[in-house]
């Protein structure tokens, strides 16, 4: 089968996030399929950009054929929207060329936003291919709730039309969010078309030689561990949606416990504000972001790992953050502060789940895990690792994905 994935933010280990298209494509190539990925030449999620000159530039990575559509660099919401519109319009312009180049049997529209459903639908129609809409986040619901946009905002109305069109026209809808089916059905999806395929992990990558933690991180963490400190860790984006201000507030409550330190690794739009918030706290340490391959060795040095979210009805539809998979694979207890139903931390008892934006409960959860016997903490972490091993291997998820689509079609 020739599989075409259209994902604006597509990346790979060389470029950085987003990784899901790469992991699925790699497994499909191993199964004998030909996989093509089309992404934008500029994405705010990547560590580096592919650096293209042509309007449509070919690239190869580990048996996967990438094509990059030239788009402008951007910062801020207005330029980001412009980048999105240019990507979508160029896809429409190149639709016949793309169809001729790839002759896809299956077209997967997989960008975070739904506007790429239009060119994906056109390419699938020209190629007589089946169409799959893959949902990472619920747009336009996400920008409406997080950004405070009115449903009558022109851009939101455009996104809503695209979402409704996607549910009605796609042969199959794959959702990373396990509880989103009801929302999708309310917007025109036939219930039988819904498939839940979460994010996962790459077993070969996990078992390969991992890179060492950078010296700056190693020196600070090692000194704290040598002095018997208990380390609460966070890795990833320092963005409003991750509610890291709650973790800082919990650190304030625990300032008199000299054994507990907070290690925050990463970057993002909220980092400066978070550093100002924690300016008077000597138990909070901010460190720069690190490459993906160094994450496992860094997490291994921490004692409990935090992941949070803001209070929002969005999370009732489910969450599937990559960092949660990384945390569970590290076999460390997890504190999940988010309003999520039927989520895996609670399901496999590998940590403590509490409501969103409650710093008092976060601090209490830290103390509960801090006061555990070492063996109990190890057992808690191992339950999470075993659950991911048994259920979230990308090799199995990719097979499940393609088998379910073939059965539905």
mmCIF file of C-alpha atoms in Angstrom, residues 232 245-262 277-278 280-284 354 357-367:
data_model
loop_
_atom_site.group_PDB
_atom_site.id
_atom_site.type_symbol
_atom_site.label_atom_id
_atom_site.label_comp_id
_atom_site.label_asym_id
_atom_site.label_seq_id
_atom_site.Cartn_x
_atom_site.Cartn_y
_atom_site.Cartn_z
ATOM 1 C CA UNK A 232 10.647 16.173 41.655
ATOM 2 C CA UNK A 245 2.780 27.556 37.834
ATOM 3 C CA UNK A 246 0.956 24.955 39.952
ATOM 4 C CA UNK A 247 4.210 23.056 40.455
ATOM 5 C CA UNK A 248 5.983 26.287 41.480
ATOM 6 C CA UNK A 249 3.210 26.981 44.002
ATOM 7 C CA UNK A 250 3.643 23.445 45.382
ATOM 8 C CA UNK A 251 7.377 24.109 45.712
ATOM 9 C CA UNK A 252 6.551 27.223 47.740
ATOM 10 C CA UNK A 253 4.480 25.111 50.138
ATOM 11 C CA UNK A 254 7.376 22.659 50.536
ATOM 12 C CA UNK A 255 10.137 25.265 50.904
ATOM 13 C CA UNK A 256 10.780 24.275 54.528
ATOM 14 C CA UNK A 257 11.476 20.646 53.586
ATOM 15 C CA UNK A 258 15.169 20.854 52.764
ATOM 16 C CA UNK A 259 15.206 17.360 51.224
ATOM 17 C CA UNK A 260 12.844 18.105 48.328
ATOM 18 C CA UNK A 261 14.021 19.884 45.167
ATOM 19 C CA UNK A 262 12.270 20.642 41.882
ATOM 20 C CA UNK A 277 7.545 33.311 40.067
ATOM 21 C CA UNK A 278 10.238 31.053 41.537
ATOM 22 C CA UNK A 280 12.784 33.584 45.820
ATOM 23 C CA UNK A 281 12.681 29.761 45.936
ATOM 24 C CA UNK A 282 16.012 27.996 46.418
ATOM 25 C CA UNK A 283 14.388 24.566 45.901
ATOM 26 C CA UNK A 284 13.487 25.170 42.228
ATOM 27 C CA UNK A 354 -5.427 14.784 41.248
ATOM 28 C CA UNK A 357 -4.586 23.459 39.177
ATOM 29 C CA UNK A 358 -4.635 22.389 42.826
ATOM 30 C CA UNK A 359 -1.156 23.101 44.184
ATOM 31 C CA UNK A 360 -2.094 21.969 47.693
ATOM 32 C CA UNK A 361 -2.981 18.499 46.405
ATOM 33 C CA UNK A 362 0.183 18.472 44.283
ATOM 34 C CA UNK A 363 2.310 19.176 47.365
ATOM 35 C CA UNK A 364 0.418 16.521 49.352
ATOM 36 C CA UNK A 365 0.957 13.979 46.567
ATOM 37 C CA UNK A 366 4.681 14.758 46.553
ATOM 38 C CA UNK A 367 4.848 14.192 50.294
#
